[in-house]
GROMACS .gro file of N, CA and C in nm:
model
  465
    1UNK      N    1   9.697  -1.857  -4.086
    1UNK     CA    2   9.661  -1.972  -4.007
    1UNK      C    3   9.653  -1.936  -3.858
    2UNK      N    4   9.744  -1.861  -3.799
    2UNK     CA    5   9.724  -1.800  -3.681
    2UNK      C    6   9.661  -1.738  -3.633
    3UNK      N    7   9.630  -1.634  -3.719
    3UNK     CA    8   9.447  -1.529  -3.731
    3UNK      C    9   9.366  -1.626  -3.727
    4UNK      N   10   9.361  -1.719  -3.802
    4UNK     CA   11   9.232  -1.780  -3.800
    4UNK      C   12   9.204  -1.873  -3.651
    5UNK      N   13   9.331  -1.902  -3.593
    5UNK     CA   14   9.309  -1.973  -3.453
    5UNK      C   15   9.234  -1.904  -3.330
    6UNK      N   16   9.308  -1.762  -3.350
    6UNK     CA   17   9.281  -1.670  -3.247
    6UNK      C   18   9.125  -1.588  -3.280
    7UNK      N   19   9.112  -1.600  -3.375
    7UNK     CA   20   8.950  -1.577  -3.439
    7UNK      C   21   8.866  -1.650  -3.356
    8UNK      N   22   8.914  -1.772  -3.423
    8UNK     CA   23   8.804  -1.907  -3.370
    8UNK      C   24   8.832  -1.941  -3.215
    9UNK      N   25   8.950  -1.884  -3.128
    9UNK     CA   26   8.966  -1.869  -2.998
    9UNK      C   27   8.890  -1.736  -2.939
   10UNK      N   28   8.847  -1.662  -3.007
   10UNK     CA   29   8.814  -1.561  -2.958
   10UNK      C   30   8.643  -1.561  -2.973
   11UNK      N   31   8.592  -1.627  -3.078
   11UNK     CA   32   8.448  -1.680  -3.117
   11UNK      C   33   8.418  -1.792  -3.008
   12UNK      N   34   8.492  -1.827  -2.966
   12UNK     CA   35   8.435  -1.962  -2.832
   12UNK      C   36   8.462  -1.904  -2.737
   13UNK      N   37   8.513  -1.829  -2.704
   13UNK     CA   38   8.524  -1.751  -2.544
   13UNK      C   39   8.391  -1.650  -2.545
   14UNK      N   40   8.348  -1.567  -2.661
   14UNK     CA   41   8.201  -1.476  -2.645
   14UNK      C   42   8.132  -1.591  -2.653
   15UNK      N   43   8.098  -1.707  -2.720
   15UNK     CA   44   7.981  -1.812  -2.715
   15UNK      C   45   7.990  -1.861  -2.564
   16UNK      N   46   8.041  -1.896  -2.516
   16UNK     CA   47   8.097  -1.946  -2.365
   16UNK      C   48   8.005  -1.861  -2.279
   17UNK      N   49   8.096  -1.705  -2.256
   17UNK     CA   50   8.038  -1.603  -2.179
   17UNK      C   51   7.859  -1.613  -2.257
   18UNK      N   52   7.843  -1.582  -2.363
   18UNK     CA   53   7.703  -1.568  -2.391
   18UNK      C   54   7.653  -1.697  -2.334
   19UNK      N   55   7.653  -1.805  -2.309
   19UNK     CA   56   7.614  -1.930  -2.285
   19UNK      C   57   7.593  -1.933  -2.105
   20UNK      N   58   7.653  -1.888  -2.079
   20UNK     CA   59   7.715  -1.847  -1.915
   20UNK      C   60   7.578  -1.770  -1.884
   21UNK      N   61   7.607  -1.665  -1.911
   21UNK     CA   62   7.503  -1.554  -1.891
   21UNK      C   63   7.368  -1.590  -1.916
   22UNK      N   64   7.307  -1.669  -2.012
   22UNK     CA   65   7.174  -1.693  -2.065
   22UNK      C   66   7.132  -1.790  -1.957
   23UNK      N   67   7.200  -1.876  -1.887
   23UNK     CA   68   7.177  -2.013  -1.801
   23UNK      C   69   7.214  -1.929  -1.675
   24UNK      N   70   7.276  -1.824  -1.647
   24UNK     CA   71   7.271  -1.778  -1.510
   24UNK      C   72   7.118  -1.697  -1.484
   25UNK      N   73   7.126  -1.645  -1.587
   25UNK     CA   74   7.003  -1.537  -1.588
   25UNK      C   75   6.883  -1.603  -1.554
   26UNK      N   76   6.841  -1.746  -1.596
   26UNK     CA   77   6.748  -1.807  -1.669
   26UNK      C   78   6.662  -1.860  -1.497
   27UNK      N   79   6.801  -1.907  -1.363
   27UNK     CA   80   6.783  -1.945  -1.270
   27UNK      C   81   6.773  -1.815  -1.165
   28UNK      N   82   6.735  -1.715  -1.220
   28UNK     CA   83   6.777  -1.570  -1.107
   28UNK      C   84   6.633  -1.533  -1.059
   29UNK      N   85   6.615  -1.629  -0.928
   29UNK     CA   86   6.510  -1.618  -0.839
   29UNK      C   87   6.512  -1.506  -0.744
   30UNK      N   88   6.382  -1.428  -0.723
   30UNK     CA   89   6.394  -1.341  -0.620
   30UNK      C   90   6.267  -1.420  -0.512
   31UNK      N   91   6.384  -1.381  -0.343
   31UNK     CA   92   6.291  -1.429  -0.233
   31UNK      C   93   6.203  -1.355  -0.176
   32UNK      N   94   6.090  -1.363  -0.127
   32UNK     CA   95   5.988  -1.329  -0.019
   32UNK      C   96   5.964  -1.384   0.087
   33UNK      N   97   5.962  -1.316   0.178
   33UNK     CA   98   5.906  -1.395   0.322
   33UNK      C   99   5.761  -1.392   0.313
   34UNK      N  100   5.733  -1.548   0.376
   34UNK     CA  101   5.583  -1.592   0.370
   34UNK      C  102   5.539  -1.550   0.527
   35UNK      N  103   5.431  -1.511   0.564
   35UNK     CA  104   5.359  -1.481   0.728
   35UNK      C  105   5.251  -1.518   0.733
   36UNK      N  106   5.172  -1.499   0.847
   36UNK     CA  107   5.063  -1.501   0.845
   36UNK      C  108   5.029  -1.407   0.965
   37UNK      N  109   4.908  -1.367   0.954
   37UNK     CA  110   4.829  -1.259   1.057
   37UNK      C  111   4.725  -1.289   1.112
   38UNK      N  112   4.732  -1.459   1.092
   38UNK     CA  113   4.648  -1.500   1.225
   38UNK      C  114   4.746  -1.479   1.384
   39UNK      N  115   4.658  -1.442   1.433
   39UNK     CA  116   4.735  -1.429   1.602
   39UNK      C  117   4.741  -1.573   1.654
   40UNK      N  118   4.673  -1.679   1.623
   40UNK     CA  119   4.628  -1.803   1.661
   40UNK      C  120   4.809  -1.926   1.594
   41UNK      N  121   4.865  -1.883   1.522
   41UNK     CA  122   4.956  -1.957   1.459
   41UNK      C  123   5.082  -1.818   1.423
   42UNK      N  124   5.191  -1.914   1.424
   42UNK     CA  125   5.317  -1.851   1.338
   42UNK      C  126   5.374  -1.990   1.302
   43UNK      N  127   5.462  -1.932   1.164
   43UNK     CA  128   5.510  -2.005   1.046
   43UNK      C  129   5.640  -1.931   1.002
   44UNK      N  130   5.695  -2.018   0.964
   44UNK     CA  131   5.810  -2.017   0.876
   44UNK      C  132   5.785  -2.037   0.710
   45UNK      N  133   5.798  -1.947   0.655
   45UNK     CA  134   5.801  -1.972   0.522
   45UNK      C  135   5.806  -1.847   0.407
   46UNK      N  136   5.861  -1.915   0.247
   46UNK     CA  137   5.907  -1.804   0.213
   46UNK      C  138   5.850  -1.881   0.040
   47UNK      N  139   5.851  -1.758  -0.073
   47UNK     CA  140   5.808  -1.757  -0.215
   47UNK      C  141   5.948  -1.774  -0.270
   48UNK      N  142   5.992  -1.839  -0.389
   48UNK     CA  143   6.146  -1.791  -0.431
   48UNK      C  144   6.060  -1.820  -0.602
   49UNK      N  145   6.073  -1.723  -0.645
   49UNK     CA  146   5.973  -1.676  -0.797
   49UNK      C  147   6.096  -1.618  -0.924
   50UNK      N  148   6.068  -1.648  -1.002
   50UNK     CA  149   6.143  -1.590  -1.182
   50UNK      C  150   6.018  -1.575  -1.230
   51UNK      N  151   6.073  -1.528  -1.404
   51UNK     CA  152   5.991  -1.554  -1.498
   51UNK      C  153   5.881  -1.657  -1.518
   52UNK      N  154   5.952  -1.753  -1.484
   52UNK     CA  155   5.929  -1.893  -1.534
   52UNK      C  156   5.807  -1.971  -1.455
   53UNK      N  157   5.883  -1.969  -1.315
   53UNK     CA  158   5.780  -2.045  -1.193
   53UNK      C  159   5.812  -1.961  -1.033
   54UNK      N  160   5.726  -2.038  -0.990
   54UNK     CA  161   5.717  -1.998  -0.810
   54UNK      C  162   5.770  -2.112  -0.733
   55UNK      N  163   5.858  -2.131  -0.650
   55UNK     CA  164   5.844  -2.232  -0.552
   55UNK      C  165   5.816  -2.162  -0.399
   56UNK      N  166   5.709  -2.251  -0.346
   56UNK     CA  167   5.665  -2.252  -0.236
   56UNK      C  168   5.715  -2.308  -0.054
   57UNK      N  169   5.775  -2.288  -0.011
   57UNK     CA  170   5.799  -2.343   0.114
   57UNK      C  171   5.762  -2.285   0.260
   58UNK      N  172   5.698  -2.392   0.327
   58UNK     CA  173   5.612  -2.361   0.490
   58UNK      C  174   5.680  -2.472   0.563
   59UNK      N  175   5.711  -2.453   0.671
   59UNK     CA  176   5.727  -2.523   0.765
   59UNK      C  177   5.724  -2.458   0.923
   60UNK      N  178   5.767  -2.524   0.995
   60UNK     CA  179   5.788  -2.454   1.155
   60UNK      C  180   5.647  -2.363   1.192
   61UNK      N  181   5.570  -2.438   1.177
   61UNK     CA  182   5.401  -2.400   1.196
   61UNK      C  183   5.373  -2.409   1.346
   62UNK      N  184   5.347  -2.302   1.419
   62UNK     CA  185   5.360  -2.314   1.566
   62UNK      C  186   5.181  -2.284   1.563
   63UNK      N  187   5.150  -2.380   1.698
   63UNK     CA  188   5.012  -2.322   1.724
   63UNK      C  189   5.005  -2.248   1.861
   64UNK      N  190   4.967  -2.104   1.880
   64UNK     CA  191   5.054  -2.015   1.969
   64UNK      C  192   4.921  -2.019   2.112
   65UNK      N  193   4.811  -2.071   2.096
   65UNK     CA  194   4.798  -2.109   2.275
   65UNK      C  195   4.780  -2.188   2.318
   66UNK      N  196   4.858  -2.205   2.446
   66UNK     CA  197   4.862  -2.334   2.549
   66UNK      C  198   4.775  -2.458   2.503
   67UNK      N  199   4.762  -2.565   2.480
   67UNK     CA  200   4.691  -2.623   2.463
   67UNK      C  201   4.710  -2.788   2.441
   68UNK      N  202   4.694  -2.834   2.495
   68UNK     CA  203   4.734  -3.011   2.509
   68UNK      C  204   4.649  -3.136   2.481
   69UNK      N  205   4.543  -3.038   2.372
   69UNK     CA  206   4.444  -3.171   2.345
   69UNK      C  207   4.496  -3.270   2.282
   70UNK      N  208   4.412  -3.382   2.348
   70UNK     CA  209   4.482  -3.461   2.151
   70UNK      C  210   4.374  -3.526   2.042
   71UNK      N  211   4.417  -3.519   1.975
   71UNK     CA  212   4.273  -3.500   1.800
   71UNK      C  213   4.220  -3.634   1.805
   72UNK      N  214   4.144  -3.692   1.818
   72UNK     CA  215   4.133  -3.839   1.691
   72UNK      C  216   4.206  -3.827   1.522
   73UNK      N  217   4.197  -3.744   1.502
   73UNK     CA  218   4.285  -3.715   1.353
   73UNK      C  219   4.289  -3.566   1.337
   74UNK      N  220   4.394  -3.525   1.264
   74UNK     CA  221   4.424  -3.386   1.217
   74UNK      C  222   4.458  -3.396   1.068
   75UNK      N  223   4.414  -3.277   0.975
   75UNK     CA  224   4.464  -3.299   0.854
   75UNK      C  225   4.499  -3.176   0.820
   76UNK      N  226   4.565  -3.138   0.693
   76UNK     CA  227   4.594  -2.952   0.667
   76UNK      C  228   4.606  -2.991   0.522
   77UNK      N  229   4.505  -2.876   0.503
   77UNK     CA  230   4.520  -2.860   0.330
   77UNK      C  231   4.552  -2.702   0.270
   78UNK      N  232   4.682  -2.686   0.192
   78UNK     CA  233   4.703  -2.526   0.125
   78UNK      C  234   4.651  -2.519   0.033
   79UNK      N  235   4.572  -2.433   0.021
   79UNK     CA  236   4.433  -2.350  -0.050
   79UNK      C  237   4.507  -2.245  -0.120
   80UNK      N  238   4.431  -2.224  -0.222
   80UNK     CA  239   4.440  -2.102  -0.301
   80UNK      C  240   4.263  -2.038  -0.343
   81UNK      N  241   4.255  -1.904  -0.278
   81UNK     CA  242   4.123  -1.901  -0.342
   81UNK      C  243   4.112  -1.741  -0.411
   82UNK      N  244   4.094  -1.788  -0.595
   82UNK     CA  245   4.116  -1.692  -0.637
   82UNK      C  246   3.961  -1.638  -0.740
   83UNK      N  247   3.918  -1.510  -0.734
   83UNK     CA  248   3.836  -1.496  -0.797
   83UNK      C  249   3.682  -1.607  -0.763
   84UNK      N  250   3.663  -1.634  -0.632
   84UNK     CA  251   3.580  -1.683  -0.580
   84UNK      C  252   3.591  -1.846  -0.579
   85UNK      N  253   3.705  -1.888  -0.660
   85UNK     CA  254   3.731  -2.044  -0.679
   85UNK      C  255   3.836  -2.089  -0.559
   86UNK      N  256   3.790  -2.187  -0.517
   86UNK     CA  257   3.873  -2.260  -0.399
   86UNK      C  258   3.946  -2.354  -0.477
   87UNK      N  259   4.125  -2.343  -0.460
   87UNK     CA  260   4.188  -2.468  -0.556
   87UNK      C  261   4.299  -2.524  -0.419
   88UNK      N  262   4.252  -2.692  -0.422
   88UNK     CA  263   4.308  -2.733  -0.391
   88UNK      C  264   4.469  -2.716  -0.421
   89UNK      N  265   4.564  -2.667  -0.375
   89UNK     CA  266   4.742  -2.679  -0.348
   89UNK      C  267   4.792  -2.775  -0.337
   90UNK      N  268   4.807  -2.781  -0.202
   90UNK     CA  269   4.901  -2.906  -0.160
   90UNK      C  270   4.851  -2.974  -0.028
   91UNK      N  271   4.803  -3.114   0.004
   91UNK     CA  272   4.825  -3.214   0.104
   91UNK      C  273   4.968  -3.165   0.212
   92UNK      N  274   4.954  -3.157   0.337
   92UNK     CA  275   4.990  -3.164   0.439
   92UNK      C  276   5.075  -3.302   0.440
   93UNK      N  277   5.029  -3.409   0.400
   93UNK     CA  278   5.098  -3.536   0.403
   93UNK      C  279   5.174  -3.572   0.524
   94UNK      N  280   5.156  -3.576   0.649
   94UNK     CA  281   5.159  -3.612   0.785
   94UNK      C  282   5.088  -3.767   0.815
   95UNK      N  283   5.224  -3.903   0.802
   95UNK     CA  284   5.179  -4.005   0.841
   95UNK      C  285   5.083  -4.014   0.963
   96UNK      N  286   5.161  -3.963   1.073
   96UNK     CA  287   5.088  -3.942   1.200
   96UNK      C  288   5.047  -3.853   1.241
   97UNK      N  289   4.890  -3.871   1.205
   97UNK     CA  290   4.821  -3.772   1.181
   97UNK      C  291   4.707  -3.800   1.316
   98UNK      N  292   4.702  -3.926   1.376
   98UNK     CA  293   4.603  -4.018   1.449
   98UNK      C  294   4.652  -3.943   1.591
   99UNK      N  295   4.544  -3.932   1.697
   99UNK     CA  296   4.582  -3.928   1.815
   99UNK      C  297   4.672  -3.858   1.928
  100UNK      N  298   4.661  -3.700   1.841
  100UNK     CA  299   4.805  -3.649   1.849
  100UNK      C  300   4.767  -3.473   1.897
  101UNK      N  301   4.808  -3.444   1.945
  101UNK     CA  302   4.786  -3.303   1.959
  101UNK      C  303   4.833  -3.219   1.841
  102UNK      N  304   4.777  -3.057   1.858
  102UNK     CA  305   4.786  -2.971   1.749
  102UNK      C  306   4.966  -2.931   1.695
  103UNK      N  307   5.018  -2.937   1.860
  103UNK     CA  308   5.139  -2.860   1.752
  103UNK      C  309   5.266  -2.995   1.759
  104UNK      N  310   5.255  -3.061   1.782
  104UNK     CA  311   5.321  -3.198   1.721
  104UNK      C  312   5.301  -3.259   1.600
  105UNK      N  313   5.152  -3.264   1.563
  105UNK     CA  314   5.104  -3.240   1.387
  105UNK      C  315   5.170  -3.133   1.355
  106UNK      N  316   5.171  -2.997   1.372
  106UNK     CA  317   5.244  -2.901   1.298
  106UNK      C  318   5.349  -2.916   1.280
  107UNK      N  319   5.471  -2.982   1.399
  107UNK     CA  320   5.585  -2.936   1.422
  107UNK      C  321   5.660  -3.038   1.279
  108UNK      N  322   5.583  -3.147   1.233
  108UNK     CA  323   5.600  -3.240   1.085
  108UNK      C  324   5.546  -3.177   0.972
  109UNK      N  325   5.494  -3.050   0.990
  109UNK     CA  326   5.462  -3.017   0.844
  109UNK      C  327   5.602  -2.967   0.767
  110UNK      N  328   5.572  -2.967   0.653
  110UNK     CA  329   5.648  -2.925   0.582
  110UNK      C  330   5.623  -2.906   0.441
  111UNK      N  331   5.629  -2.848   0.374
  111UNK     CA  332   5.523  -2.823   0.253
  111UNK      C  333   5.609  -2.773   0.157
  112UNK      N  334   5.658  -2.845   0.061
  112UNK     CA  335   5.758  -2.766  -0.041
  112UNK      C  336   5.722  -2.803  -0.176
  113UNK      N  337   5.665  -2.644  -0.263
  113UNK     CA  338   5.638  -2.721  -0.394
  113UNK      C  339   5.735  -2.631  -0.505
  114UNK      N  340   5.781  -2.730  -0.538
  114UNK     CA  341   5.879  -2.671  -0.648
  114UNK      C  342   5.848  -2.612  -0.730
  115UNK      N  343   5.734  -2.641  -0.809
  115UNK     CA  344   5.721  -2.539  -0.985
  115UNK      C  345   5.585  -2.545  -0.983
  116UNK      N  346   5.570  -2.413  -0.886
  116UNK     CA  347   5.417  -2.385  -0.904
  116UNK      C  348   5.372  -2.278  -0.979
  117UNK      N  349   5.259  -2.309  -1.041
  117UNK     CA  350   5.207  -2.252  -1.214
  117UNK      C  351   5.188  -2.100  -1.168
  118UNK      N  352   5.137  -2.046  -1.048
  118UNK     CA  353   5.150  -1.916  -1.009
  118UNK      C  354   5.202  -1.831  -0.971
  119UNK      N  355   5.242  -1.726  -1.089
  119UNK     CA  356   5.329  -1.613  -1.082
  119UNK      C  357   5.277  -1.509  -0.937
  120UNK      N  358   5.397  -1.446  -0.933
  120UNK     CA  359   5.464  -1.353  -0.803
  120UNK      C  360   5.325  -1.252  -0.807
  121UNK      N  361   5.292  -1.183  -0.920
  121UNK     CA  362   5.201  -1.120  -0.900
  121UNK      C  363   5.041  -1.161  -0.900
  122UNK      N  364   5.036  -1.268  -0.945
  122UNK     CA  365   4.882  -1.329  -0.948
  122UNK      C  366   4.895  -1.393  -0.798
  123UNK      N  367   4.985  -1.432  -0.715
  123UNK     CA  368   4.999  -1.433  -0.582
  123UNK      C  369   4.946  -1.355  -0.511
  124UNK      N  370   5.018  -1.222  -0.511
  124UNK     CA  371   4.920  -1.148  -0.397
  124UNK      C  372   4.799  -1.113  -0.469
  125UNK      N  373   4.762  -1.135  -0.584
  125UNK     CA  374   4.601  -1.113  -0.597
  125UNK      C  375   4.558  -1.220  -0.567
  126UNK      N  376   4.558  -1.322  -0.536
  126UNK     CA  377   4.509  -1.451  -0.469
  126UNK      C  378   4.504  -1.435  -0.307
  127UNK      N  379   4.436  -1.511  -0.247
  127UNK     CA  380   4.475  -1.542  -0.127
  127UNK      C  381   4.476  -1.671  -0.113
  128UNK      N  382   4.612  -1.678  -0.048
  128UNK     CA  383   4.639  -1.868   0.014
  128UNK      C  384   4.607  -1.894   0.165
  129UNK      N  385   4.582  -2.007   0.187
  129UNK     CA  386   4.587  -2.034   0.317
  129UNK      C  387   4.577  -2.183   0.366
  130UNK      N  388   4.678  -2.187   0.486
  130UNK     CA  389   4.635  -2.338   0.532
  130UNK      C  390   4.515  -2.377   0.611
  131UNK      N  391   4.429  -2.505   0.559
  131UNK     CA  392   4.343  -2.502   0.645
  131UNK      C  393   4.330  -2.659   0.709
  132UNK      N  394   4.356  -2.616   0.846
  132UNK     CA  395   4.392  -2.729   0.957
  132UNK      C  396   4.240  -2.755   1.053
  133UNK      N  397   4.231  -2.893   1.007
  133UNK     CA  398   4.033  -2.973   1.082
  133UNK      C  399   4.147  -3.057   1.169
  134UNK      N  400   4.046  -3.017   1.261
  134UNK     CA  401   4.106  -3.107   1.399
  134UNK      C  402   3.978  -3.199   1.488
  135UNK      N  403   3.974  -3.343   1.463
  135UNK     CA  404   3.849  -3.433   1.477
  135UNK      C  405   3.878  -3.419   1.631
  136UNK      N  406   3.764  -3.364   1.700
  136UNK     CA  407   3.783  -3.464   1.886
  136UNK      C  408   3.636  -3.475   1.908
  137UNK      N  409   3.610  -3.650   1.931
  137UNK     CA  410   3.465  -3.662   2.009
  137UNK      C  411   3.346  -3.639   1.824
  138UNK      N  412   3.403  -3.659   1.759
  138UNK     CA  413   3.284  -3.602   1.661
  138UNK      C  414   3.299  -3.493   1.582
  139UNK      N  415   3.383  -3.390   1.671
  139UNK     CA  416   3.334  -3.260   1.631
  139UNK      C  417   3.453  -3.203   1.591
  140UNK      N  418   3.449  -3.151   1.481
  140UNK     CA  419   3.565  -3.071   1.370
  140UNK      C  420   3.586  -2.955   1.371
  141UNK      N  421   3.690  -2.919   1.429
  141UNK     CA  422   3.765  -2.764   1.481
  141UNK      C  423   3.843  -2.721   1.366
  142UNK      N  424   3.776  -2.652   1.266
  142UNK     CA  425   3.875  -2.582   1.162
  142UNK      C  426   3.942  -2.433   1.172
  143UNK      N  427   4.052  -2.472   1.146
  143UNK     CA  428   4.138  -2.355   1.131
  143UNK      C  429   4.183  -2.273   0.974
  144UNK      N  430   4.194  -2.184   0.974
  144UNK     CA  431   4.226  -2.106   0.835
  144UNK      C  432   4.302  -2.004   0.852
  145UNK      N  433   4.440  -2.036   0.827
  145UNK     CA  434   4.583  -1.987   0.855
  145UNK      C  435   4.565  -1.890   0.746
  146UNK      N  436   4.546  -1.752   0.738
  146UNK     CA  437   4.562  -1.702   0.570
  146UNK      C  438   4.739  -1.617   0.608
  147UNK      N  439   4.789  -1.684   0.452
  147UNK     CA  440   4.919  -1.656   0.404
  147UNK      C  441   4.949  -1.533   0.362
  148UNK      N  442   5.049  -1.433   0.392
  148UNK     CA  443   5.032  -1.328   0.354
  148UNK      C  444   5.181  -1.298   0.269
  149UNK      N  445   5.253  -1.284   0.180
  149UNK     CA  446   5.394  -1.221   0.070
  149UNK      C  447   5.423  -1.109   0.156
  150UNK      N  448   5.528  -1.100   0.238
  150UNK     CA  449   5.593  -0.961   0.237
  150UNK      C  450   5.654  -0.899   0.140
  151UNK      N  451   5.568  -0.787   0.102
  151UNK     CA  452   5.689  -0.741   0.008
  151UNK      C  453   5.615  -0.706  -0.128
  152UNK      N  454   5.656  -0.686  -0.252
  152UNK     CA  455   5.586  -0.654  -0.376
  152UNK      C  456   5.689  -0.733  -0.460
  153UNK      N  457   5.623  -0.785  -0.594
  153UNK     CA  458   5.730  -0.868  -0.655
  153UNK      C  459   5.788  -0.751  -0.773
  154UNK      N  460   5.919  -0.792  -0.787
  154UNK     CA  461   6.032  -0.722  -0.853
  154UNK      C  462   6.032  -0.750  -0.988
  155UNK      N  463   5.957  -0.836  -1.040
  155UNK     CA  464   5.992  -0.877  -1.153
  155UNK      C  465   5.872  -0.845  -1.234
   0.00000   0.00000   0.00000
């Protein structure tokens, strides 16, 4: 009767640890720093990728010369363009978007997508990028921030 306790105590402590391990493993993201190599902008942002999915995060989008216009409207859309196809990403989603200069729109971006369908390595065979239209007087000033992965993925 005692064997059999310490059996069945000893069968739930390896199920435990095995249980442990399968759910630690399962969340074991590796990070990348996100850049860009336009001279015209710097950004904050980084890839955090598994097996499974990618999550995406940009923010702290600086627009790097002097400049104090202000837009009739600004908008920013993250692009993916792979194999000659342009895919819409993600909306910018900036209430105040009206009347505003360039890096006060930026300084509200923020762009976080949790479980995005594209793996670490079909990433850098893609190219992403933000692309920021800025309305003044009529006339539409586009920008095209391209995103660059430091780094090679590990997995």
């Amino acid at each position: 009767m005692i064997l059999e306790k310490y059996i069945l105590i000893i069968i739930f402590i390896f199920l435990t640890i095995l249980l442990i391990t399968a759910i630690a493993n399962r969340d074991d993201f590796t990070f990348q720093k996100l850049t860009t190599d336009c001279e015209e902008f710097d950004l904050l942002g980084s890839v955090a990728y598994n097996n499974d999915k990618t999550a995406i995060h940009i923010s702290d989008i600086e627009y790097c010369k002097d400049e104090e216009i202000t837009y009739e409207e600004i908008t920013c859309v993250l692009y993916e363009e792979s194999k000659g196809n342009k895919i819409k990403v993600e909306d910018c989603n900036i209430k105040n978007n009206k009347n505003i200069n360039l890096n006060d729109y930026l300084n509200e971006v923020n762009i976080m997508i949790d479980d995005y369908k594209t793996t670490c390595n079909s990433f850098l065979d893609s190219k992403m990028y933000l692309e920021i239209s800025a309305v003044k007087d009529k006339k539409t000033t586009t920008y095209k921030v391209p995103l660059t992965l430091d780094g090679t993925c590990t997995k």
